[in-house]
C-alpha positions as CSV (number, residue, x, y, z in Angstrom):
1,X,-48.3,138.6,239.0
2,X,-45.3,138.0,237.1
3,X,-45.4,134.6,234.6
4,X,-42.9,132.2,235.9
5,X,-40.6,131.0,233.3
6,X,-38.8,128.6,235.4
7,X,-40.0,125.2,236.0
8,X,-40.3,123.8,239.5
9,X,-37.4,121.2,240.5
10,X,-37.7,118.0,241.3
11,X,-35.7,116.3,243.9
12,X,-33.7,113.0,243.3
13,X,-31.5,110.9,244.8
14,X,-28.2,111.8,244.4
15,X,-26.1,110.0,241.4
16,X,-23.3,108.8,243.6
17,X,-25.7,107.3,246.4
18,X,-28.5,106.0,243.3
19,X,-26.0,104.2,241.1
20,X,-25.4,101.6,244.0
21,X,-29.3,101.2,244.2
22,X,-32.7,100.2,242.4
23,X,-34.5,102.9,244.5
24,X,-36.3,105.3,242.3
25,X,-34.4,108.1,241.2
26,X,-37.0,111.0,240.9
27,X,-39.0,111.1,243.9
28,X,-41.7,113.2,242.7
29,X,-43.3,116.6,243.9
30,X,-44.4,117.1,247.3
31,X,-48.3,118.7,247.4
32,X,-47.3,122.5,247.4
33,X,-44.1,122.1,244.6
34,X,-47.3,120.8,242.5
35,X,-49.4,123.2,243.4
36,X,-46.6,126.2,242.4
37,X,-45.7,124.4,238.9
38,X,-49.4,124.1,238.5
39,X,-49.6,127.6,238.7
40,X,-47.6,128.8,236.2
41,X,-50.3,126.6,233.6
42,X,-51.7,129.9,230.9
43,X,-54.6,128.0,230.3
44,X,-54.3,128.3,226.6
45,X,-57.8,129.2,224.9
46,X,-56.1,126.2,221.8
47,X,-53.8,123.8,224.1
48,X,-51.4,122.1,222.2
49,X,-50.3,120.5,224.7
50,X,-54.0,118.1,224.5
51,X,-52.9,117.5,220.7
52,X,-49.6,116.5,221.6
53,X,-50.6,113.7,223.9
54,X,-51.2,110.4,221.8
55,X,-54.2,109.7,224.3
56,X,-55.6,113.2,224.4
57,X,-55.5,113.6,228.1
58,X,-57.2,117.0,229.0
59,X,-54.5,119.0,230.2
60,X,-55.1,122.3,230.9
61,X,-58.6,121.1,232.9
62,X,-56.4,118.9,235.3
63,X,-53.5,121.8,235.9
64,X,-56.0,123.8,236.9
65,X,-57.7,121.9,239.2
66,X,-53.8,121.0,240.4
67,X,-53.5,124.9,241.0
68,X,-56.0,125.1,243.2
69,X,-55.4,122.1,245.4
70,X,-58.6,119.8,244.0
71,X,-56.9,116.8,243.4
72,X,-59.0,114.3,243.3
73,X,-60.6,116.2,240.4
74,X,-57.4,116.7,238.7
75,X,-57.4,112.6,238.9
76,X,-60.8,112.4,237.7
77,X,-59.5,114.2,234.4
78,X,-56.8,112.5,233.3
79,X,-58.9,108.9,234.5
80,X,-61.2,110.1,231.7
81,X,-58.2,109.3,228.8
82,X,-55.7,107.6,230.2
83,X,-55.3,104.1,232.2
84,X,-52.2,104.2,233.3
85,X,-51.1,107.6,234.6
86,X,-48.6,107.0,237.2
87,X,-46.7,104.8,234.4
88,X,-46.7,107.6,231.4
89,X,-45.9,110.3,234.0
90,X,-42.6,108.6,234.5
91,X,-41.5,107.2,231.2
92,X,-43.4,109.2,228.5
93,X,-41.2,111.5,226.3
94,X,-43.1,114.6,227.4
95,X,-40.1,117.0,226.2
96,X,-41.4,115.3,222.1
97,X,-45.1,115.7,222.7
98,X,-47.6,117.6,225.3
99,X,-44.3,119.7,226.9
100,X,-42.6,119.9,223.4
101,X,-45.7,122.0,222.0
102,X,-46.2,124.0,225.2
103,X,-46.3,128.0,224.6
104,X,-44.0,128.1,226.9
105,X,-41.4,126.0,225.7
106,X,-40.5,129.1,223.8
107,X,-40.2,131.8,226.4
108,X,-38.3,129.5,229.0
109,X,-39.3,126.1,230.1
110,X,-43.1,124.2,229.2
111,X,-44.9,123.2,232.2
112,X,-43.6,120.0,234.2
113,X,-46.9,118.5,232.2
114,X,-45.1,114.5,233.1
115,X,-44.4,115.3,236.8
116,X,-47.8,116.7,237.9
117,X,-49.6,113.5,236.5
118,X,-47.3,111.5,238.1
119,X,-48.5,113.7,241.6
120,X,-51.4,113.0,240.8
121,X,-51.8,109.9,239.9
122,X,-49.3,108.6,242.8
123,X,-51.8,110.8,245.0
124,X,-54.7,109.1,244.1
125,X,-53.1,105.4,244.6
126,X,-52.0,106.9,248.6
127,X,-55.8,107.6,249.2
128,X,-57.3,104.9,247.3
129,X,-58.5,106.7,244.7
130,X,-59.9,104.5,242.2
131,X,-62.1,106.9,239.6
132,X,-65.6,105.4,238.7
133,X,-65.8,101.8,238.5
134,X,-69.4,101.5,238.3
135,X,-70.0,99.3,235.0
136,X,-73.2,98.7,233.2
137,X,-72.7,95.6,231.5
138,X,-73.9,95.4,227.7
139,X,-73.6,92.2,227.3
140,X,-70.8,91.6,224.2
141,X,-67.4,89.8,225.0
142,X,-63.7,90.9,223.7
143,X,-60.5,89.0,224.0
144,X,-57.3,90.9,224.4
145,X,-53.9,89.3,224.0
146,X,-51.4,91.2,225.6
147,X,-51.0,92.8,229.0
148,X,-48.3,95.6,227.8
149,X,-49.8,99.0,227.7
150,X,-51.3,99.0,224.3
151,X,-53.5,95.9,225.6
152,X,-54.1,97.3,229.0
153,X,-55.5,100.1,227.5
154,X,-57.5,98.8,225.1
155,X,-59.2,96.4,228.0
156,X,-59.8,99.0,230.6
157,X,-61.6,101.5,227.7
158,X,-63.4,98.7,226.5
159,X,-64.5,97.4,229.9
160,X,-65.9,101.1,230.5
161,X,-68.3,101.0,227.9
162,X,-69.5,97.7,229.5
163,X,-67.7,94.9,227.9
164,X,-66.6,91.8,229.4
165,X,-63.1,91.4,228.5
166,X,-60.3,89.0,228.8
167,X,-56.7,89.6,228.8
168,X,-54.1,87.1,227.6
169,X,-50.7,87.4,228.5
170,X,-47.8,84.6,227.8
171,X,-45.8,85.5,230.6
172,X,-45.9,85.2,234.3
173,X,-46.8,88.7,235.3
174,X,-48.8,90.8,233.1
175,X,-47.2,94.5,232.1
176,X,-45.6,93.6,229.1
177,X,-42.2,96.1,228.5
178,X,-43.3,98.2,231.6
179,X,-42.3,95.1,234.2
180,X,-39.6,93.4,231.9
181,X,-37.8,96.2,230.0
182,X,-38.1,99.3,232.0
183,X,-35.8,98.9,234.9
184,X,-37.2,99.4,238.9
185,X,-35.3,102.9,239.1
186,X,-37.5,104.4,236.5
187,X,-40.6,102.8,237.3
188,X,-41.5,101.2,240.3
189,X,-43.2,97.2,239.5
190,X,-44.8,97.1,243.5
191,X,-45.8,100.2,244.1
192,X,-46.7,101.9,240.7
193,X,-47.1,99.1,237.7
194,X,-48.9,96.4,239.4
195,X,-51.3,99.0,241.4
196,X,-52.1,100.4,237.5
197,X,-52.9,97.1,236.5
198,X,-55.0,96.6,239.2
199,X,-57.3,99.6,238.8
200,X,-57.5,98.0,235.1
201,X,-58.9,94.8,236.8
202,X,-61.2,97.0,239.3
203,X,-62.9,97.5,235.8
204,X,-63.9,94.1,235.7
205,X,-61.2,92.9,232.9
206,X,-59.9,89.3,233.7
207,X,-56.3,88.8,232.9
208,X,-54.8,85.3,232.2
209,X,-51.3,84.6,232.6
210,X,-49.0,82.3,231.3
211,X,-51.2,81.6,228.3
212,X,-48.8,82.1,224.5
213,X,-51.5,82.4,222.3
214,X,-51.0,81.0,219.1
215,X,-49.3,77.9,220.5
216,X,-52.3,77.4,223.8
217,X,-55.2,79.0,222.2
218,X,-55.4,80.8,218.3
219,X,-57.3,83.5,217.5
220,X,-60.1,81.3,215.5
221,X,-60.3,79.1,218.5
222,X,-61.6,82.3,220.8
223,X,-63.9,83.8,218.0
224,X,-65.3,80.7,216.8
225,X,-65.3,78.3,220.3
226,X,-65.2,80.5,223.3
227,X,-67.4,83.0,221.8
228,X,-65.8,86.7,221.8
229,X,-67.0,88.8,219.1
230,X,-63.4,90.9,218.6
231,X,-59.9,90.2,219.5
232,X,-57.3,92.8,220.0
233,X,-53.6,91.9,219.4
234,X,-50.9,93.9,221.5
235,X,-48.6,91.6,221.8
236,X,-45.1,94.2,221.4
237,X,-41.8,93.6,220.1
238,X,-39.8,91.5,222.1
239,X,-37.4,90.0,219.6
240,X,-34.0,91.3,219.7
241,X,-31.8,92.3,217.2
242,X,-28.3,91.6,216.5
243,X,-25.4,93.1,214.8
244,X,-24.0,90.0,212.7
245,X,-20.5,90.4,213.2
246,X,-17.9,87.9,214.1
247,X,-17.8,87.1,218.3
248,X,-21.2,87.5,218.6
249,X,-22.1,84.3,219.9
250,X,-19.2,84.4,222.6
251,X,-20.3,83.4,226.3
252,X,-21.0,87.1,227.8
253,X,-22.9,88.6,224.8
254,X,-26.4,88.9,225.3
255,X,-29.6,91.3,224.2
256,X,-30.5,93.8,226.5
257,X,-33.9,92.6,226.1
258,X,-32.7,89.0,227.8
259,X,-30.7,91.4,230.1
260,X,-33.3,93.7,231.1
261,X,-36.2,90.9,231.9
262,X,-33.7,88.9,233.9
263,X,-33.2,91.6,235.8
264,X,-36.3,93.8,236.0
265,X,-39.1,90.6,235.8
266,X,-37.2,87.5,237.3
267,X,-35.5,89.9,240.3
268,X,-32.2,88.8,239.6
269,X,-30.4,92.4,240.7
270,X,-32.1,90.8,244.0
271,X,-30.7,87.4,243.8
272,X,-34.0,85.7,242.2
273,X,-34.5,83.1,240.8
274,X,-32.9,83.6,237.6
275,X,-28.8,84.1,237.4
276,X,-27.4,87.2,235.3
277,X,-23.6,88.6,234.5
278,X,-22.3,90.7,236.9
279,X,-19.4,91.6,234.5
280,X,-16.6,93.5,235.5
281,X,-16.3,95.9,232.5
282,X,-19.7,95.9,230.5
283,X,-19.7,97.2,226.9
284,X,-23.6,98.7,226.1
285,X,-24.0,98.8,222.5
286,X,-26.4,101.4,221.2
287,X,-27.9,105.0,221.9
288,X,-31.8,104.4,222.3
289,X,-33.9,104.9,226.3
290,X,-33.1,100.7,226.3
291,X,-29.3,101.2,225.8
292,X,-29.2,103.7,228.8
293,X,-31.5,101.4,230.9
294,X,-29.6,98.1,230.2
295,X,-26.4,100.4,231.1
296,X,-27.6,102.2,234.2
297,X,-28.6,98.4,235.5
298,X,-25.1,96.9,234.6
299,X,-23.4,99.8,236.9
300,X,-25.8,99.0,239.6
301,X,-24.5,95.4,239.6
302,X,-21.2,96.5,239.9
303,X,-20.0,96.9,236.3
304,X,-17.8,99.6,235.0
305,X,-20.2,100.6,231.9
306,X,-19.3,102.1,228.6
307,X,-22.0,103.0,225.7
308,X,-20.4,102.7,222.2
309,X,-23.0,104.3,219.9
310,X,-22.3,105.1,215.9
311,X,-23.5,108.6,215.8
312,X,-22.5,112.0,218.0
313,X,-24.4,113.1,220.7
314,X,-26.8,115.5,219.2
315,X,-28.1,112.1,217.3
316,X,-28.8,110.2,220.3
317,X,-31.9,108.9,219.9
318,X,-32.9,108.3,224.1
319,X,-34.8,111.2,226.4
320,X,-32.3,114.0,227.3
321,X,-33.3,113.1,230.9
322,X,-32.0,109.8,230.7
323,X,-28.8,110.4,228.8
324,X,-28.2,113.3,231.5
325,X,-28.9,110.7,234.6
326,X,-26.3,108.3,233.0
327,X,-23.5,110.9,232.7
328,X,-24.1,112.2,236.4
329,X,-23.9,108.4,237.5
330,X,-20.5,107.7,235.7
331,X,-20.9,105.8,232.5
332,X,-18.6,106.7,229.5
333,X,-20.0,107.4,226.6
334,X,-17.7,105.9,223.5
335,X,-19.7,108.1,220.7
336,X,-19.0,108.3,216.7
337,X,-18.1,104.5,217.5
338,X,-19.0,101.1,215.9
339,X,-18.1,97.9,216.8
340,X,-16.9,95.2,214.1
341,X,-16.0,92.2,216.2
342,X,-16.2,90.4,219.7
343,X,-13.1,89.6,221.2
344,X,-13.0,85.9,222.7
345,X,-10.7,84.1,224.9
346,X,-9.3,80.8,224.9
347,X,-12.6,79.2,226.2
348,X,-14.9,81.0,224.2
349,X,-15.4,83.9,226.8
350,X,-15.6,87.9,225.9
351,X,-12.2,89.4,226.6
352,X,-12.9,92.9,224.7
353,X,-14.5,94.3,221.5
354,X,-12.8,95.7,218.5
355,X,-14.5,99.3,217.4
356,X,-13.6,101.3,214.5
357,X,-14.1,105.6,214.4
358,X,-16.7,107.0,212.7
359,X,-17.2,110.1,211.1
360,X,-20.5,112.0,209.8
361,X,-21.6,112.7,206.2
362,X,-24.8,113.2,204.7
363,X,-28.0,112.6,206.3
364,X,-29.9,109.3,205.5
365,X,-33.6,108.4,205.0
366,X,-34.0,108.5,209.1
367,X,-33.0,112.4,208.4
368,X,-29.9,111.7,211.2
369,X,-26.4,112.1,209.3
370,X,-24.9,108.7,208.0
371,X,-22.0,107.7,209.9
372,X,-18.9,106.8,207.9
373,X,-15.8,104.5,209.0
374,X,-12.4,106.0,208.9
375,X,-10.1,104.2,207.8
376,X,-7.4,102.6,210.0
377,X,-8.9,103.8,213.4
378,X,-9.7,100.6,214.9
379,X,-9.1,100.4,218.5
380,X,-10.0,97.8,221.1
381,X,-11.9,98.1,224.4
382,X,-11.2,95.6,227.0
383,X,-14.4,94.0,228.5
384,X,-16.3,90.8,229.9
385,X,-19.9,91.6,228.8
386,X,-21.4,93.0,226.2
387,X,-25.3,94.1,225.8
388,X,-26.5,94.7,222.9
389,X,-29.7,97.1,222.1
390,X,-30.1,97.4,218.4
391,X,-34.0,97.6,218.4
392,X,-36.7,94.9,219.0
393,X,-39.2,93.7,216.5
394,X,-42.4,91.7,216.8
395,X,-42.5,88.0,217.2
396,X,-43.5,86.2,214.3
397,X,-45.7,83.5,216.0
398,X,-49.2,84.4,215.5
399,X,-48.8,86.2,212.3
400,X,-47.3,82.7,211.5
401,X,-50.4,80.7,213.2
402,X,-52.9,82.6,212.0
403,X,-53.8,82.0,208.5
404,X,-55.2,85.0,206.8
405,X,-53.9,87.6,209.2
406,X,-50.9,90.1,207.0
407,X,-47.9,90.6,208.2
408,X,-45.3,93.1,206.5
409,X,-41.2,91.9,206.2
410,X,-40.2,92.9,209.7
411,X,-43.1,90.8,211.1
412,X,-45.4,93.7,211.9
413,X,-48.8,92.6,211.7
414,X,-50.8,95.0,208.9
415,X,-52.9,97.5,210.2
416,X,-55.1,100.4,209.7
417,X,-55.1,103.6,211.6
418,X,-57.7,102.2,214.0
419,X,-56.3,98.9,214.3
420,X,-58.7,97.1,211.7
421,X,-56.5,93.9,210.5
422,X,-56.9,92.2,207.5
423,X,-59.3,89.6,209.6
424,X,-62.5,90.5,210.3
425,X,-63.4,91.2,214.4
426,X,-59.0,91.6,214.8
427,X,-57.6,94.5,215.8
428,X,-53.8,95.4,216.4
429,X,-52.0,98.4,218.4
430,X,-48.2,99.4,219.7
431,X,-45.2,98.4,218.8
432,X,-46.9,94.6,217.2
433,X,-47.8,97.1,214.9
434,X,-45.2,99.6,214.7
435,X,-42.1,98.0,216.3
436,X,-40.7,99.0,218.8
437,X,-42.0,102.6,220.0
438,X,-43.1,104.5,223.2
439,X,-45.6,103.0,226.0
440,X,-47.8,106.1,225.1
441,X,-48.0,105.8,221.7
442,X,-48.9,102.0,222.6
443,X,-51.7,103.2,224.8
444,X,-52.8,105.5,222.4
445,X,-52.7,102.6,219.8
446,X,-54.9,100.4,222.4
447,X,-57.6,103.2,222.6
448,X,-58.5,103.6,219.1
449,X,-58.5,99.8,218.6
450,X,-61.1,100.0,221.7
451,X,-63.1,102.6,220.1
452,X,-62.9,100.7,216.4
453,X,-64.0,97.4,218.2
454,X,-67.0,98.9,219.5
455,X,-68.3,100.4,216.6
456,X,-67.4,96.6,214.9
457,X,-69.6,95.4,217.4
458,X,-72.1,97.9,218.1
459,X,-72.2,99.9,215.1
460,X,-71.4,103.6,214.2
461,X,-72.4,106.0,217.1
462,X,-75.7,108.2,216.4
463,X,-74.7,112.0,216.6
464,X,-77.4,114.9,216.6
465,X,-78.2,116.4,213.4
């Protein structure tokens, strides 16, 4: 049989009919479209693909059993590495990792690696498929602080090798980024995020909410008085970042962090609880996967939406897929574009923002060409609201509260490469670590922390001689 070069399709709503909604926007492979991508898998004797996933998940093994229709199997695979499936099949950046390394990237497309998990994992959610939950306790206790993926992850490995485990999360709802950054038409909060994080608590992991740790409980308080042996921090980056230029504290300019978990967490889109601008003409500052979300949500309200980013378009640092899905719905894109002032109004209101033309010269440390002002091209956009998303990084509060633990000058708490702090029993993963990064590389973050902890706790692992 001839190989297949051409990845199967997948169906989505169409952009005219999507931008008025939150409703997903991929809706996923049916059983046989699965099956037929499946197919086309080589089943590579060296799959790069399993080295280009930052949890490892054995792909090739769970395409096959895709292929031939044994899909609870195929869900029993990728259970082994990964606790969150149905999230990383919608939001990882397969095209940079597993697809980006597939052989067959270079003779026409890489397998739809992202799409069949998400099958599968949705599958198994639709027929109660849970994956062994059978625990044998052994007996040692772990605090984690932070629902996001990095500590979700770390729990539910940690809870598999028998550990009771805690999860403390400061806000409402745990998650972290996946239910107050990523907007509901990328990744579903009922039906997708909170199922995940249920399987995590069929484990046996307790998660409490509402809890800010290093203002309600400190990490010496739970080593020393509530008696867990090892603490793992994935607490994120949730502290936004501004430009510092002049009309930046005009009514109407906000983060697209504050934007984003108004929206996504506190259902305002929905009329919740919690207000949010419905501007008239929004102005989306940045070119990262947060830019396009925060833009793609503003439209949805009923915005006219333009993106002003510094660099061209082959620079743009979001997923392809996303970039492509905000053209189709209708935003502008202002690119080779910076802004060097908020406009304000007699009352202290946005009225437009004044941008100047850039131009590219030499590539800087990040490897991306520098962008350059030219001279006299200023030009103004007219505008009510203006988002910015200019990066995250870590809040400073436990670093702060917890004497003895290092943090570097963005407020990253110090690390090894298996989460080992400079405190003894404290690990850290994801973007606490990092800054702000990908929920995979968060999860994969969370499961070497899980593994380091238990051999803290347990000691190295005996292998045959």
């Amino acid at each position: 049989m001839a190989l297949n070069l051409n990845r199967t399709p997948m169906k989505e709503q169409e952009p005219k009919v999507r931008a008025h909604n939150f409703e997903e926007v991929a809706l996923g492979y049916t059983p046989e479209e699965a099956i037929l991508e499946a197919s086309r898998c080589l089943n590579c004797k060296r799959p790069l693909c399993v080295g280009g996933c930052p949890v490892n998940v054995k792909i090739p093994a769970f395409i096959h059993e895709v292929a031939q229709g044994n899909f609870e199997e195929a869900y029993n695979i990728i259970n082994e590495d990964s606790s969150l499936p149905a999230i990383c099949g919608r939001v990882c950046p397969q095209e940079n990792q597993c697809e980006g390394v597939c052989v067959l990237e270079k003779r026409g497309a890489p397998i739809a690696i992202g799409r069949l998990e998400r099958f599968i994992a949705d599958w198994a959610m639709e027929n109660g498929i849970k994956g062994n939950t059978e625990i044998v306790s052994n007996g040692h206790k772990v605090a984690v602080i932070g629902a996001g993926p990095a500590g979700l992850t770390c729990a539910g490995d940690l809870a598999r090798m028998g550990y009771d485990v805690t999860i403390f999360e400061a806000l409402h709802s745990p998650g972290g980024v996946l239910v107050y950054g990523i907007p509901e038409f990328r990744l579903p909060k009922e039906d997708v995020v909170l199922k995940e994080v249920e399987k995590v608590k069929d484990l046996g992991v307790k998660i409490e909410t509402d809890v800010v740790a290093g203002r309600a409980v400190s990490i010496p308080e739970l080593i020393y008085d509530e008696g867990y042996e090892a603490v793992s921090l994935g607490t994120g980056a949730g502290l936004p970042k501004f430009m510092g230029i002049p009309g930046e504290l005009a009514n109407g300019v906000l983060s697209a962090n504050e934007y984003l978990t108004r929206n996504n967490l506190m259902h305002a889109y929905d009329n919740g609880e919690t207000p949010i601008i419905h501007g008239k003409k929004t102005v989306v500052i940045g070119g990262g996967n947060v830019a396009m979300d925060a833009a793609r949500t503003a439209l949805r309200l009923g915005s006219d939406v333009d993106i002003v980013y510094r660099r061209s378009m082959e620079e743009l640092p979001a997923r392809a897929e996303e970039v492509h899905h905000a053209q189709e719905e209708g935003i502008n894109f202002e690119l080779l574009t910076n802004p060097v002032e908020i406009l304000e109004d007699e009352n202290g209101w946005v009225r437009g923002i004044r941008c100047i033309r850039m131009e590219l010269g030499e590539p800087d440390e990040s490897g991306r060409r520098r962008p350059i002002p030219i001279e006299g091209s200023e030009f103004d956009i007219d505008c009510d609201t203006v988002i910015m998303s200019l990066g995250t990084s870590p809040n400073p509060l436990i670093p702060s509260t917890t004497e003895g633990l290092d943090a570097n000058k963005w407020e990253c708490i110090v690390a090894d490469e298996n989460g080992k702090t400079s405190l003894d029993g404290v690990y850290a993963g994801g973007d606490a670590v990092t800054g702000a990064a990908t929920v995979i590389l968060a999860m994969g973050a969370g499961k070497k922390a899980a593994a380091a902890i238990d051999e803290y706790i347990m000691g190295p692992k005996q292998t045959d001689v």
